[in-house]
Amino acid sequence: MLAVLLLATKRRSVELHDGTLDVRAALFRQRVAVAQLDLDRARIVDLAERTELRPVVKTGGMSMPGFHAGRFRLREKFAKAFCLLTDRRRVLWLPLRDGKDQLLLSLEQPQALLDALKGARG
């Protein structure tokens, strides 16, 4: 079982296709239409500074040191988030327009995705 979980941590991707952001994190997947994202509030954050965005309660995910994937409750009012976190220093925070959900994504080039999302928004 441990081997399966370790292999699952290697399954990570973030793709933007036809106006939909598709995030795969281990055994979990989240698809969000770009129109649902509040890109005016989206930021690249450091979770050491923005402690309210740290995942604290796992509701449908997996976590190991240096890896969080799936659905979590955050420190701030137990807000909900889908996470793909490997590096907490450069995290793309994408709140949704509904004000309830958000995405937290560790990426090699977070600004490139943010620019692509803004371009896809039209």
PDB file of C-alpha atoms in Angstrom:
ATOM      1  CA  MET A   1       0.000   0.000   0.000  1.00  0.00           C
ATOM      2  CA  LEU A   2       2.837   2.381   0.813  1.00  0.00           C
ATOM      3  CA  ALA A   3       4.385   1.807  -2.614  1.00  0.00           C
ATOM      4  CA  VAL A   4       1.091   2.684  -4.309  1.00  0.00           C
ATOM      5  CA  LEU A   5       0.811   5.910  -2.318  1.00  0.00           C
ATOM      6  CA  LEU A   6       4.390   6.876  -3.086  1.00  0.00           C
ATOM      7  CA  LEU A   7       3.814   6.259  -6.796  1.00  0.00           C
ATOM      8  CA  ALA A   8       0.592   8.277  -6.647  1.00  0.00           C
ATOM      9  CA  THR A   9       2.523  11.324  -5.410  1.00  0.00           C
ATOM     10  CA  LYS A  10       4.316  11.368  -8.771  1.00  0.00           C
ATOM     11  CA  ARG A  11       0.983  11.874 -10.592  1.00  0.00           C
ATOM     12  CA  ARG A  12       0.768  15.648 -10.743  1.00  0.00           C
ATOM     13  CA  SER A  13      -0.299  17.902 -13.575  1.00  0.00           C
ATOM     14  CA  VAL A  14      -1.929  21.242 -14.190  1.00  0.00           C
ATOM     15  CA  GLU A  15      -3.392  21.849 -17.643  1.00  0.00           C
ATOM     16  CA  LEU A  16      -5.396  24.655 -19.196  1.00  0.00           C
ATOM     17  CA  HIS A  17      -7.551  23.457 -22.084  1.00  0.00           C
ATOM     18  CA  ASP A  18     -10.655  24.976 -23.701  1.00  0.00           C
ATOM     19  CA  GLY A  19     -11.335  27.378 -20.854  1.00  0.00           C
ATOM     20  CA  THR A  20     -10.980  24.742 -18.144  1.00  0.00           C
ATOM     21  CA  LEU A  21      -8.205  24.347 -15.596  1.00  0.00           C
ATOM     22  CA  ASP A  22      -7.583  20.649 -14.913  1.00  0.00           C
ATOM     23  CA  VAL A  23      -5.508  19.824 -11.819  1.00  0.00           C
ATOM     24  CA  ARG A  24      -4.420  16.256 -11.085  1.00  0.00           C
ATOM     25  CA  ALA A  25      -2.840  15.618  -7.726  1.00  0.00           C
ATOM     26  CA  ALA A  26      -2.038  12.010  -6.812  1.00  0.00           C
ATOM     27  CA  LEU A  27      -5.380  10.179  -6.666  1.00  0.00           C
ATOM     28  CA  PHE A  28      -7.414  13.405  -6.854  1.00  0.00           C
ATOM     29  CA  ARG A  29      -8.617  15.677  -9.639  1.00  0.00           C
ATOM     30  CA  GLN A  30     -10.280  19.079  -9.802  1.00  0.00           C
ATOM     31  CA  ARG A  31     -11.654  20.774 -12.922  1.00  0.00           C
ATOM     32  CA  VAL A  32     -12.611  24.438 -12.801  1.00  0.00           C
ATOM     33  CA  ALA A  33     -13.859  26.694 -15.585  1.00  0.00           C
ATOM     34  CA  VAL A  34     -11.674  29.789 -15.935  1.00  0.00           C
ATOM     35  CA  ALA A  35     -14.843  31.901 -15.667  1.00  0.00           C
ATOM     36  CA  GLN A  36     -15.328  30.582 -12.096  1.00  0.00           C
ATOM     37  CA  LEU A  37     -11.915  31.864 -10.959  1.00  0.00           C
ATOM     38  CA  ASP A  38     -11.572  35.291  -9.338  1.00  0.00           C
ATOM     39  CA  LEU A  39      -8.383  36.173 -11.194  1.00  0.00           C
ATOM     40  CA  ASP A  40      -8.355  39.776  -9.944  1.00  0.00           C
ATOM     41  CA  ARG A  41      -7.658  38.449  -6.425  1.00  0.00           C
ATOM     42  CA  ALA A  42      -5.338  35.601  -7.473  1.00  0.00           C
ATOM     43  CA  ARG A  43      -1.793  35.896  -6.148  1.00  0.00           C
ATOM     44  CA  ILE A  44       1.487  34.064  -5.796  1.00  0.00           C
ATOM     45  CA  VAL A  45       1.961  33.647  -2.069  1.00  0.00           C
ATOM     46  CA  ASP A  46       4.374  32.260   0.481  1.00  0.00           C
ATOM     47  CA  LEU A  47       2.464  30.115   2.989  1.00  0.00           C
ATOM     48  CA  ALA A  48       5.021  30.989   5.675  1.00  0.00           C
ATOM     49  CA  GLU A  49       3.728  34.561   5.463  1.00  0.00           C
ATOM     50  CA  ARG A  50       0.083  33.863   4.576  1.00  0.00           C
ATOM     51  CA  THR A  51      -0.598  31.404   7.381  1.00  0.00           C
ATOM     52  CA  GLU A  52      -4.371  31.744   6.967  1.00  0.00           C
ATOM     53  CA  LEU A  53      -4.047  29.836   3.671  1.00  0.00           C
ATOM     54  CA  ARG A  54      -2.273  26.828   5.166  1.00  0.00           C
ATOM     55  CA  PRO A  55      -4.131  23.515   4.917  1.00  0.00           C
ATOM     56  CA  VAL A  56      -4.884  22.184   8.395  1.00  0.00           C
ATOM     57  CA  VAL A  57      -7.645  19.557   8.112  1.00  0.00           C
ATOM     58  CA  LYS A  58      -7.678  16.886   5.442  1.00  0.00           C
ATOM     59  CA  THR A  59     -11.229  16.277   4.177  1.00  0.00           C
ATOM     60  CA  GLY A  60     -10.491  14.205   1.090  1.00  0.00           C
ATOM     61  CA  GLY A  61      -6.828  14.114   0.367  1.00  0.00           C
ATOM     62  CA  MET A  62      -3.431  12.884   1.347  1.00  0.00           C
ATOM     63  CA  SER A  63      -0.543  14.578   3.058  1.00  0.00           C
ATOM     64  CA  MET A  64       3.030  13.681   3.764  1.00  0.00           C
ATOM     65  CA  PRO A  65       5.950  15.904   4.640  1.00  0.00           C
ATOM     66  CA  GLY A  66       6.417  18.183   1.641  1.00  0.00           C
ATOM     67  CA  PHE A  67       3.293  16.999  -0.187  1.00  0.00           C
ATOM     68  CA  HIS A  68      -0.413  17.815   0.151  1.00  0.00           C
ATOM     69  CA  ALA A  69      -2.941  16.715  -2.470  1.00  0.00           C
ATOM     70  CA  GLY A  70      -6.721  16.815  -2.553  1.00  0.00           C
ATOM     71  CA  ARG A  71      -9.327  18.644  -0.518  1.00  0.00           C
ATOM     72  CA  PHE A  72      -8.460  20.423   2.728  1.00  0.00           C
ATOM     73  CA  ARG A  73      -9.857  22.937   5.163  1.00  0.00           C
ATOM     74  CA  LEU A  74      -7.658  25.970   5.662  1.00  0.00           C
ATOM     75  CA  ARG A  75      -6.686  27.782   8.836  1.00  0.00           C
ATOM     76  CA  GLU A  76      -8.754  30.840   7.858  1.00  0.00           C
ATOM     77  CA  LYS A  77     -12.321  30.138   9.021  1.00  0.00           C
ATOM     78  CA  PHE A  78     -11.892  26.578   7.794  1.00  0.00           C
ATOM     79  CA  ALA A  79     -12.293  27.713   4.186  1.00  0.00           C
ATOM     80  CA  LYS A  80     -12.196  24.909   1.619  1.00  0.00           C
ATOM     81  CA  ALA A  81      -9.399  24.390  -0.904  1.00  0.00           C
ATOM     82  CA  PHE A  82      -8.160  21.890  -3.432  1.00  0.00           C
ATOM     83  CA  CYS A  83      -4.406  21.633  -2.963  1.00  0.00           C
ATOM     84  CA  LEU A  84      -1.411  20.451  -4.911  1.00  0.00           C
ATOM     85  CA  LEU A  85       1.438  21.570  -2.667  1.00  0.00           C
ATOM     86  CA  THR A  86       5.069  20.574  -2.864  1.00  0.00           C
ATOM     87  CA  ASP A  87       6.780  23.921  -2.216  1.00  0.00           C
ATOM     88  CA  ARG A  88       5.096  26.294   0.219  1.00  0.00           C
ATOM     89  CA  ARG A  89       7.239  29.272  -0.772  1.00  0.00           C
ATOM     90  CA  ARG A  90       5.747  29.828  -4.259  1.00  0.00           C
ATOM     91  CA  VAL A  91       2.075  28.913  -4.278  1.00  0.00           C
ATOM     92  CA  LEU A  92      -0.472  30.144  -6.779  1.00  0.00           C
ATOM     93  CA  TRP A  93      -3.612  31.034  -4.823  1.00  0.00           C
ATOM     94  CA  LEU A  94      -6.717  30.956  -7.031  1.00  0.00           C
ATOM     95  CA  PRO A  95      -9.928  31.911  -5.222  1.00  0.00           C
ATOM     96  CA  LEU A  96     -13.227  31.044  -6.860  1.00  0.00           C
ATOM     97  CA  ARG A  97     -15.918  33.636  -7.452  1.00  0.00           C
ATOM     98  CA  ASP A  98     -18.338  31.814  -5.147  1.00  0.00           C
ATOM     99  CA  GLY A  99     -16.132  32.847  -2.222  1.00  0.00           C
ATOM    100  CA  LYS A 100     -16.228  29.356  -0.723  1.00  0.00           C
ATOM    101  CA  ASP A 101     -13.578  27.389  -2.591  1.00  0.00           C
ATOM    102  CA  GLN A 102     -10.046  28.029  -3.737  1.00  0.00           C
ATOM    103  CA  LEU A 103      -7.088  26.312  -5.338  1.00  0.00           C
ATOM    104  CA  LEU A 104      -3.559  26.254  -3.912  1.00  0.00           C
ATOM    105  CA  LEU A 105      -0.989  25.088  -6.453  1.00  0.00           C
ATOM    106  CA  SER A 106       2.776  24.713  -6.173  1.00  0.00           C
ATOM    107  CA  LEU A 107       4.197  25.279  -9.627  1.00  0.00           C
ATOM    108  CA  GLU A 108       7.621  25.797 -11.137  1.00  0.00           C
ATOM    109  CA  GLN A 109       6.343  28.880 -12.981  1.00  0.00           C
ATOM    110  CA  PRO A 110       3.233  30.126 -11.186  1.00  0.00           C
ATOM    111  CA  GLN A 111       3.245  33.497 -12.964  1.00  0.00           C
ATOM    112  CA  ALA A 112       3.118  31.759 -16.362  1.00  0.00           C
ATOM    113  CA  LEU A 113      -0.097  29.940 -15.400  1.00  0.00           C
ATOM    114  CA  LEU A 114      -1.627  33.069 -13.922  1.00  0.00           C
ATOM    115  CA  ASP A 115      -0.876  34.961 -17.165  1.00  0.00           C
ATOM    116  CA  ALA A 116      -2.336  32.108 -19.240  1.00  0.00           C
ATOM    117  CA  LEU A 117      -5.501  32.083 -17.124  1.00  0.00           C
ATOM    118  CA  LYS A 118      -5.930  35.837 -17.533  1.00  0.00           C
ATOM    119  CA  GLY A 119      -5.418  35.437 -21.287  1.00  0.00           C
ATOM    120  CA  ALA A 120      -7.996  32.637 -21.440  1.00  0.00           C
ATOM    121  CA  ARG A 121     -10.466  34.796 -19.539  1.00  0.00           C
ATOM    122  CA  GLY A 122     -10.543  37.117 -22.551  1.00  0.00           C
TER     123      GLY A 122
END
